[in-house]
CSV table of C-alpha atoms in Angstrom, one decimal:
chain,number,residue,atom,x,y,z
A,146,MET,CA,108.4,92.5,158.5
A,147,ILE,CA,110.6,95.3,157.1
A,148,ALA,CA,109.6,99.7,158.1
A,149,LEU,CA,108.2,101.1,155.6
A,150,SER,CA,110.9,103.8,156.2
A,151,GLN,CA,112.1,107.0,153.9
A,152,ALA,CA,115.5,104.9,153.3
A,153,THR,CA,113.6,101.8,152.4
A,154,ILE,CA,111.0,103.2,150.0
A,155,TYR,CA,113.7,105.2,148.4
A,156,GLY,CA,116.8,102.6,148.2
A,157,LEU,CA,114.4,100.3,146.3
A,158,ALA,CA,113.4,102.5,144.3
A,159,GLY,CA,117.0,102.9,143.4
A,160,LEU,CA,117.9,99.4,142.7
A,161,ALA,CA,114.5,99.3,140.6
A,162,VAL,CA,116.3,102.3,138.2
A,163,PHE,CA,119.2,101.2,138.3
A,164,GLY,CA,118.5,97.7,137.3
A,165,LEU,CA,116.3,98.9,134.6
A,166,GLY,CA,119.5,101.4,133.2
A,167,LEU,CA,121.4,97.9,133.3
A,168,MET,CA,118.9,96.4,130.8
A,169,GLY,CA,118.9,99.5,128.8
A,170,VAL,CA,122.4,99.5,128.2
A,171,LEU,CA,122.5,95.9,127.7
A,172,GLY,CA,119.7,96.5,125.2
A,173,ALA,CA,119.2,99.3,123.9
A,174,ALA,CA,119.7,99.3,120.1
A,175,GLU,CA,120.0,103.0,119.7
A,176,ARG,CA,123.2,105.0,121.6
A,177,LEU,CA,121.7,107.6,122.2
A,178,ARG,CA,118.9,105.3,124.6
A,179,ARG,CA,121.9,103.1,125.4
A,180,LEU,CA,124.0,106.4,127.0
A,181,ILE,CA,120.7,107.4,128.8
A,182,ALA,CA,120.3,103.9,130.3
A,183,LEU,CA,124.0,104.5,131.4
A,184,ASN,CA,122.6,107.9,133.1
A,185,LEU,CA,120.2,105.9,134.6
A,186,CYS,CA,122.2,103.6,136.2
A,187,ALA,CA,124.1,106.3,137.2
A,188,ALA,CA,121.3,108.1,139.3
A,189,GLY,CA,119.9,104.5,140.9
A,190,ALA,CA,123.3,103.9,142.4
A,191,GLY,CA,123.0,107.8,143.8
A,192,MET,CA,119.4,107.1,145.1
A,193,VAL,CA,120.6,103.9,147.0
A,194,LEU,CA,123.7,105.9,148.3
A,195,ILE,CA,121.5,108.8,149.7
A,196,ALA,CA,118.9,106.4,150.9
A,197,ALA,CA,121.9,104.7,153.2
A,198,ALA,CA,123.5,108.5,154.6
A,199,TRP,CA,119.2,108.8,155.4
A,200,ARG,CA,118.4,108.9,159.6
A,201,SER,CA,115.0,108.8,160.8
A,202,PRO,CA,115.1,112.7,161.9
A,203,PRO,CA,115.8,114.2,164.0
A,204,ALA,CA,118.9,112.9,163.4
A,205,VAL,CA,120.7,114.5,160.8
A,206,PRO,CA,122.0,112.5,157.2
A,207,ASP,CA,125.6,111.4,157.1
A,208,PRO,CA,127.4,113.9,154.8
A,209,VAL,CA,130.1,112.2,153.1
A,210,PRO,CA,127.5,110.0,150.9
A,211,HIS,CA,126.7,113.3,149.8
A,212,ALA,CA,129.6,114.3,148.7
A,213,LEU,CA,130.3,111.6,146.6
A,214,VAL,CA,127.1,111.9,144.7
A,215,ILE,CA,128.0,115.4,144.0
A,216,THR,CA,131.0,114.2,142.5
A,217,GLY,CA,129.0,111.3,141.1
A,218,ILE,CA,126.8,113.0,139.4
A,219,VAL,CA,129.4,116.1,138.0
A,220,VAL,CA,131.8,112.9,136.7
A,221,MET,CA,128.5,111.0,135.3
A,222,VAL,CA,127.5,114.8,133.0
A,223,SER,CA,131.2,114.8,131.8
A,224,ALA,CA,131.5,110.8,130.9
A,225,THR,CA,128.4,111.9,128.9
A,226,ALA,CA,129.8,115.0,126.7
A,227,VAL,CA,132.6,112.6,126.1
A,228,ALA,CA,130.3,109.7,124.7
A,229,LEU,CA,127.4,112.5,123.0
A,230,ALA,CA,130.8,113.9,121.0
A,231,LEU,CA,131.5,110.2,120.4
A,232,ILE,CA,128.0,109.9,119.0
A,233,ARG,CA,128.3,112.7,116.5
A,234,ARG,CA,131.3,111.7,114.7
A,235,LEU,CA,130.5,108.3,114.7
A,236,HIS,CA,127.2,109.6,112.8
A,237,SER,CA,128.7,112.2,110.6
A,238,LEU,CA,131.7,109.3,109.8
A,239,GLU,CA,128.5,107.4,109.0
A,240,THR,CA,126.4,109.5,106.6
A,241,ASP,CA,129.6,110.4,104.7
A,242,THR,CA,130.0,106.8,103.4
A,243,ASP,CA,126.3,106.4,103.0
A,244,ASP,CA,126.1,109.1,100.5
B,270,MET,CA,102.7,111.1,159.2
B,271,THR,CA,100.0,108.5,156.5
B,272,VAL,CA,99.8,111.6,154.1
B,273,LEU,CA,103.8,111.5,153.8
B,274,LEU,CA,104.7,108.2,153.5
B,275,ALA,CA,101.7,108.0,151.2
B,276,PHE,CA,103.1,110.9,148.9
B,277,ASP,CA,107.2,108.8,149.4
B,278,LEU,CA,105.3,106.1,147.9
B,279,LEU,CA,103.9,108.1,145.0
B,280,LEU,CA,107.0,109.3,144.2
B,281,ALA,CA,109.4,106.6,144.8
B,282,ALA,CA,106.9,105.0,142.0
B,283,SER,CA,106.5,107.5,139.4
B,284,ILE,CA,110.9,107.8,139.5
B,285,VAL,CA,110.9,104.2,138.9
B,286,GLY,CA,107.7,104.6,136.2
B,287,LEU,CA,109.6,107.7,134.5
B,288,ALA,CA,112.7,105.8,134.4
B,289,ALA,CA,111.3,102.6,132.3
B,290,ALA,CA,109.3,105.4,130.4
B,291,THR,CA,112.1,107.2,129.6
B,292,LEU,CA,114.3,103.3,127.8
B,293,LEU,CA,110.6,102.6,126.2
B,294,MET,CA,109.8,106.0,124.5
B,295,ARG,CA,109.8,105.4,121.0
B,296,ASP,CA,110.4,109.2,120.0
B,297,ALA,CA,113.9,110.1,120.7
B,298,PHE,CA,112.7,114.1,121.9
B,299,ALA,CA,110.1,112.4,124.0
B,300,MET,CA,112.5,110.0,125.9
B,301,ILE,CA,115.1,112.8,126.5
B,302,VAL,CA,112.5,114.8,127.6
B,303,ALA,CA,111.1,111.8,129.8
B,304,PHE,CA,114.7,111.7,131.2
B,305,ILE,CA,114.8,115.7,132.6
B,306,VAL,CA,111.5,114.8,133.7
B,307,PHE,CA,113.3,111.8,135.7
B,308,GLY,CA,115.8,114.0,136.8
B,309,MET,CA,113.1,116.7,138.3
B,310,LEU,CA,111.9,114.2,140.2
B,311,LEU,CA,114.8,112.6,141.5
B,312,ALA,CA,115.6,115.7,143.1
B,313,LEU,CA,112.3,116.1,144.9
B,314,GLY,CA,113.0,112.6,146.0
B,315,TRP,CA,116.4,114.0,147.4
B,316,ALA,CA,115.1,116.0,148.7
B,317,ARG,CA,112.7,114.4,150.7
B,318,LEU,CA,115.9,112.6,152.0
B,319,VAL,CA,117.2,115.3,153.8
B,320,ALA,CA,120.2,115.8,150.4
B,321,PRO,CA,119.3,119.7,149.9
B,322,ASP,CA,122.9,119.7,147.8
B,323,VAL,CA,122.8,117.0,146.4
B,324,ALA,CA,119.6,117.6,145.2
B,325,LEU,CA,120.7,121.1,143.5
B,326,ALA,CA,123.5,119.6,141.5
B,327,GLU,CA,121.0,116.7,140.3
B,328,VAL,CA,118.5,119.1,139.0
B,329,ALA,CA,121.0,122.1,137.8
B,330,ILE,CA,123.7,119.0,136.1
B,331,GLY,CA,121.7,115.7,136.5
B,332,ALA,CA,118.6,117.1,134.5
B,333,GLY,CA,119.2,120.6,133.5
B,334,LEU,CA,122.5,120.3,131.5
B,335,SER,CA,122.6,116.7,130.6
B,336,GLY,CA,119.4,117.4,129.1
B,337,ALA,CA,120.4,120.4,127.5
B,338,LEU,CA,123.4,117.9,126.1
B,339,LEU,CA,121.5,115.1,125.4
B,340,LEU,CA,119.1,117.6,122.9
B,341,ARG,CA,121.6,119.6,121.1
B,342,THR,CA,123.5,116.6,120.4
B,343,LEU,CA,120.0,115.1,119.0
B,344,ALA,CA,119.6,118.5,117.0
B,345,HIS,CA,123.0,117.4,115.3
B,346,LEU,CA,122.2,113.6,114.6
B,347,ARG,CA,118.3,115.1,113.3
B,348,GLY,CA,120.3,117.9,111.3
B,349,GLY,CA,119.8,120.8,112.7
B,350,GLY,CA,115.9,120.6,113.9
B,351,LEU,CA,114.6,118.5,116.8
B,352,SER,CA,110.7,118.2,115.3
B,353,ALA,CA,112.2,116.0,112.0
B,354,GLN,CA,112.3,112.0,112.5
B,355,GLY,CA,114.7,109.6,112.4
B,356,GLY,CA,118.2,110.2,112.4
B,357,ALA,CA,118.2,107.7,115.3
B,358,SER,CA,121.5,106.0,115.2
B,359,VAL,CA,121.1,102.6,115.6
B,360,SER,CA,123.7,99.6,115.8
B,361,ALA,CA,123.9,95.7,115.4
B,362,PRO,CA,120.7,95.0,116.2
B,363,THR,CA,121.2,91.4,118.6
B,364,ASN,CA,118.8,88.9,118.7
B,365,GLY,CA,116.2,87.6,120.8
B,366,ALA,CA,117.8,85.3,123.3
B,367,THR,CA,121.2,87.4,123.9
B,368,GLN,CA,118.0,90.2,124.7
B,369,GLY,CA,116.3,88.0,127.1
B,370,ILE,CA,119.7,86.6,128.6
B,371,ASN,CA,120.3,89.9,129.6
B,372,ALA,CA,117.6,91.0,131.0
B,373,LEU,CA,117.4,88.1,132.9
B,374,LEU,CA,121.6,88.2,134.3
B,375,ALA,CA,120.3,92.1,135.2
B,376,GLY,CA,117.4,91.2,136.9
B,377,LEU,CA,119.3,88.8,138.7
B,378,ALA,CA,121.8,91.0,139.7
B,379,THR,CA,119.4,93.5,141.2
B,380,CYS,CA,117.7,91.0,143.4
B,381,ALA,CA,121.2,90.3,144.7
B,382,LEU,CA,121.7,94.0,145.2
B,383,GLY,CA,118.4,94.1,147.1
B,384,LEU,CA,118.9,91.7,148.9
B,385,ALA,CA,122.3,92.9,150.2
B,386,TYR,CA,120.6,96.7,150.5
B,387,LEU,CA,117.6,95.2,153.1
B,388,GLY,CA,119.9,92.8,154.6
B,389,ALA,CA,121.9,95.7,155.7
B,390,PRO,CA,121.8,97.4,158.6
B,391,GLN,CA,119.4,101.3,158.4
B,392,ASN,CA,119.5,103.7,160.3
B,393,VAL,CA,123.0,102.9,162.6
B,394,PRO,CA,126.0,106.1,162.6
B,395,GLY,CA,128.0,106.3,159.6
B,396,LEU,CA,130.7,108.6,159.5
B,397,GLU,CA,128.8,111.5,160.5
B,398,ALA,CA,130.0,111.6,163.9
B,399,HIS,CA,133.5,111.9,162.4
B,400,VAL,CA,132.5,114.8,160.6
B,401,THR,CA,130.7,116.7,163.6
B,402,ASP,CA,133.8,116.1,165.6
B,403,ALA,CA,136.2,117.8,163.2
B,404,MET,CA,133.6,120.8,161.6
B,405,PRO,CA,135.7,123.3,163.5
B,406,GLU,CA,138.4,122.9,161.9
B,407,SER,CA,137.0,123.0,158.3
B,408,GLY,CA,137.0,126.5,157.8
B,409,VAL,CA,132.7,126.0,157.2
B,410,THR,CA,130.2,125.0,159.0
B,411,HIS,CA,128.1,123.5,156.0
B,412,PRO,CA,129.3,119.8,156.3
B,413,VAL,CA,128.6,118.8,152.9
B,414,THR,CA,131.1,121.6,151.8
B,415,ALA,CA,133.8,120.9,154.3
B,416,VAL,CA,133.6,117.2,153.4
B,417,LEU,CA,134.5,118.3,149.4
B,418,LEU,CA,136.4,120.8,149.7
B,419,ASN,CA,138.3,119.7,152.8
B,420,PHE,CA,138.1,116.3,154.0
B,421,ARG,CA,137.9,114.7,150.6
B,422,ALA,CA,139.3,117.3,149.0
B,423,TYR,CA,141.8,114.9,146.8
B,424,ASP,CA,138.2,113.6,145.4
B,425,THR,CA,137.3,117.1,144.4
B,426,LEU,CA,140.6,117.8,142.8
B,427,MET,CA,139.9,114.6,140.7
B,428,GLU,CA,136.6,115.1,140.3
B,429,VAL,CA,137.3,119.2,138.4
B,430,VAL,CA,140.7,117.1,136.4
B,431,VAL,CA,137.9,114.7,134.8
B,432,LEU,CA,135.7,117.7,133.8
B,433,LEU,CA,139.0,119.3,132.2
B,434,ALA,CA,139.7,115.4,130.4
B,435,ALA,CA,136.0,115.8,128.7
B,436,VAL,CA,136.4,119.4,127.6
B,437,ILE,CA,140.2,118.3,126.2
B,438,VAL,CA,138.5,115.1,124.8
B,439,VAL,CA,135.2,116.8,122.8
B,440,TRP,CA,137.5,119.4,121.0
B,441,GLN,CA,139.8,116.6,119.9
B,442,VAL,CA,137.1,114.5,118.4
B,443,GLU,CA,135.2,117.4,117.4
B,444,ARG,CA,138.4,118.2,116.0
B,445,GLY,CA,137.3,118.9,111.8
B,446,LEU,CA,133.6,118.0,112.4
B,447,ALA,CA,131.2,119.7,110.1
B,448,GLU,CA,129.0,122.9,111.7
B,449,THR,CA,125.3,122.5,112.0
B,450,PRO,CA,123.7,125.3,112.8
B,451,ALA,CA,121.7,125.9,115.9
B,452,PRO,CA,118.3,126.4,115.7
B,453,ALA,CA,116.9,129.8,115.8
B,454,LEU,CA,115.5,131.3,118.9
B,455,GLY,CA,112.5,133.8,118.3
B,456,THR,CA,112.2,137.2,120.0
B,457,VAL,CA,110.0,135.8,123.0
B,458,TYR,CA,113.0,134.0,123.5
B,459,GLN,CA,115.4,137.0,123.1
B,460,GLY,CA,113.5,138.6,125.7
B,461,PHE,CA,113.3,135.9,128.5
B,462,ALA,CA,116.6,135.8,128.6
B,463,ARG,CA,117.9,139.7,128.8
B,464,VAL,CA,115.2,139.0,131.9
B,465,ALA,CA,116.8,135.4,133.1
B,466,LEU,CA,120.4,135.6,132.6
B,467,PRO,CA,121.0,138.5,134.8
B,468,VAL,CA,118.9,136.8,137.6
B,469,ALA,CA,121.1,133.8,137.0
B,470,VAL,CA,124.5,135.4,137.7
B,471,ILE,CA,123.2,136.6,140.9
B,472,ALA,CA,121.5,132.9,141.4
B,473,GLY,CA,124.7,131.2,141.0
B,474,GLY,CA,127.1,134.1,142.9
B,475,TYR,CA,124.2,133.5,145.9
B,476,LEU,CA,124.8,129.7,145.8
B,477,LEU,CA,128.8,130.1,145.9
B,478,TRP,CA,128.8,132.2,148.0
B,479,ILE,CA,126.0,130.1,150.8
B,480,GLY,CA,127.7,126.9,150.2
B,481,ALA,CA,129.3,128.0,152.7
B,482,GLU,CA,127.1,127.5,155.7
B,483,ALA,CA,124.0,126.4,153.8
B,484,PRO,CA,123.3,124.1,150.7
B,485,GLY,CA,124.8,124.8,147.6
B,486,GLY,CA,128.2,125.2,146.7
B,487,ALA,CA,131.1,125.5,143.6
B,488,PHE,CA,129.6,122.4,141.5
B,489,GLN,CA,125.6,124.1,141.8
B,490,ALA,CA,127.0,128.1,140.9
B,491,GLY,CA,128.8,126.7,138.2
B,492,ALA,CA,126.1,124.7,136.9
B,493,VAL,CA,124.3,127.0,137.3
B,494,LEU,CA,126.4,130.2,135.7
B,495,GLY,CA,127.2,127.4,133.0
B,496,ALA,CA,123.4,127.2,132.1
B,497,VAL,CA,124.0,131.2,131.7
B,498,ALA,CA,126.5,130.8,129.3
B,499,VAL,CA,124.3,128.2,127.2
B,500,LEU,CA,122.0,130.6,127.4
B,501,GLY,CA,123.6,133.4,125.9
B,502,LEU,CA,125.3,130.8,123.2
B,503,LEU,CA,121.7,129.7,122.3
B,504,SER,CA,120.9,134.0,122.5
B,505,ARG,CA,124.0,134.4,120.1
B,506,HIS,CA,124.7,136.9,122.5
B,507,VAL,CA,127.8,134.9,123.5
B,508,ARG,CA,129.4,133.9,119.6
B,509,PRO,CA,132.9,131.3,120.6
B,510,ALA,CA,135.6,132.9,118.0
B,511,PRO,CA,139.1,131.5,117.4
B,512,ALA,CA,140.4,134.7,119.5
B,513,HIS,CA,138.5,133.6,122.7
B,514,ARG,CA,140.4,130.2,122.7
B,515,PRO,CA,143.3,131.3,124.7
B,516,LEU,CA,141.1,132.6,127.2
B,517,ALA,CA,138.7,129.6,127.4
B,518,ARG,CA,142.0,127.3,127.7
B,519,GLY,CA,142.9,129.5,130.9
B,520,THR,CA,139.5,129.5,132.7
B,521,PHE,CA,139.6,125.5,132.0
B,522,VAL,CA,142.6,125.0,133.5
B,523,ALA,CA,142.2,128.1,136.6
B,524,GLY,CA,140.6,125.3,139.0
B,525,THR,CA,142.5,122.7,138.7
B,526,ALA,CA,145.7,124.9,139.0
B,527,ILE,CA,144.4,127.1,141.8
B,528,PHE,CA,143.1,124.1,143.5
B,529,ALA,CA,146.7,121.9,142.9
B,530,LEU,CA,148.8,124.7,144.2
B,531,VAL,CA,146.7,125.8,147.2
B,532,ALA,CA,146.6,122.4,148.5
B,533,LEU,CA,150.7,121.6,147.5
B,534,GLY,CA,151.0,125.8,148.7
B,535,VAL,CA,149.5,124.5,152.6
B,536,SER,CA,151.7,121.3,153.1
B,537,GLY,CA,154.8,121.3,154.3
B,538,ALA,CA,155.9,122.3,158.3
B,539,GLY,CA,154.2,119.5,159.9
B,540,ARG,CA,151.5,120.0,157.3
B,541,GLU,CA,150.4,117.2,155.1
B,542,THR,CA,148.9,117.9,151.7
B,543,PHE,CA,145.3,119.7,151.7
B,544,GLU,CA,145.7,120.0,155.3
B,545,TYR,CA,144.6,123.9,155.1
B,546,PRO,CA,146.2,126.1,158.4
B,547,PRO,CA,142.5,125.9,160.0
B,548,ALA,CA,142.9,130.3,160.7
B,549,HIS,CA,143.0,130.8,156.8
B,550,ALA,CA,140.8,127.5,155.9
B,551,LYS,CA,137.7,129.2,155.1
B,552,THR,CA,139.6,131.7,152.8
B,553,LEU,CA,141.8,129.4,151.0
B,554,ILE,CA,137.8,127.1,150.7
B,555,LEU,CA,136.2,130.1,149.5
B,556,LEU,CA,139.1,130.7,146.6
B,557,ILE,CA,139.4,127.3,145.4
B,558,GLU,CA,135.4,127.4,145.2
B,559,ALA,CA,135.0,130.9,143.2
B,560,MET,CA,138.3,129.7,140.7
B,561,VAL,CA,136.4,125.9,140.3
B,562,THR,CA,133.2,127.5,139.9
B,563,VAL,CA,134.0,129.8,136.8
B,564,SER,CA,136.1,126.4,135.4
B,565,ILE,CA,133.1,123.9,135.9
B,566,ALA,CA,130.4,126.7,133.8
B,567,ALA,CA,133.3,128.0,131.2
B,568,THR,CA,133.8,123.4,131.1
B,569,LEU,CA,130.0,123.0,131.0
B,570,ALA,CA,129.0,125.7,128.6
B,571,ALA,CA,132.1,124.5,125.8
B,572,LEU,CA,130.8,120.9,126.1
B,573,PHE,CA,127.3,121.8,125.7
B,574,HIS,CA,128.7,124.0,122.4
B,575,GLY,CA,130.8,120.7,121.5
B,576,ARG,CA,133.4,122.0,118.8
B,577,GLU,CA,136.2,124.1,119.6
B,578,PRO,CA,135.6,127.8,117.5
B,579,VAL,CA,138.4,127.7,114.4
B,580,THR,CA,138.9,129.8,111.7
B,581,VAL,CA,136.9,127.9,108.3
B,582,ALA,CA,137.8,127.6,104.6
B,583,THR,CA,135.7,130.9,104.2
B,584,GLY,CA,137.4,133.5,106.5
B,585,LYS,CA,133.9,133.4,108.1
B,586,GLU,CA,134.0,133.0,112.4
B,587,THR,CA,131.9,130.4,113.4
B,588,THR,CA,129.7,130.3,116.0
């Protein structure tokens, strides 16, 4: 029997979010939805890392995964911004040829 | 205890449910709003896991600025407004068999990761003992800031480089793209901006300063100040003009440049790169953090604005 600690609850929830995101990345038809799915993947991976860094109180959590996830969040917003610029560019190219 | 356990279960279920809802929403605007709410609840979950720094970063950057970037792009795709239907770009549809196999493989990969996660030893000491031992030499008293700006500073430098690369790529990709007018905002919003902007600037400065000893720091402060710049852009208090480009470029590079200069400057005489002298560590870390904060704020605002301000053929400045 697995102990139902916060690490287990949020770790498994993070894995579920990661799995949903993975399905979305592979299966979504719209570009925006696919990009959001990729963001969900990153959020799920972050949840697993933070859950693994959790220690039952009064012990303090491991700060190294926390720093890694903060780095991950900033890298993900950079990747999202670049992807959105490409989406806008593709959209304007498509509407130009469609007209 | 059982109340908190019930709260944790409910919150975890809501996070997973919102992730699923985000992918299933038919309307793109509703999808983005669900994603923002997902980020808020995720931050709450991280607060429950005693990770306030990560929760702050997620709510400011992951939910707030990512959401703003997504909504701005949606407005562009829908020709200047958010209310119009359609305009969602659809790539070639995949057939049912491919979809099924994709879902199956993604499910299998997730199950394998789940088994690995449950099989891994939980609640055992990780690197926190090493961090605690090295804290007196770090120059700050907050462990996450010590890891970000001292022990693993090379990662953080690369992270700032990634942001710089992103703004360069966005300016290149958007070059020559037609301007979509930003939606006009009413007088209520103007009043809100006048009250909210000064408060947000103070909050950003506080987050930067407090990062040395409590949750906060350069990324959270940069995101809050970036949000101030986004509000300024939306309320037309800030109008990017071609004349601002040299200043903007300097600001984008400043964080990376100061970070790299300090890292190289402390090396030599038996010290390695990034090995700050303990007596000056706090000053150097605060100098780096202040420059990185300003850079991040300017970069995030530029990523939101998207296009490089250029003089268009009519001779009018672009907004």
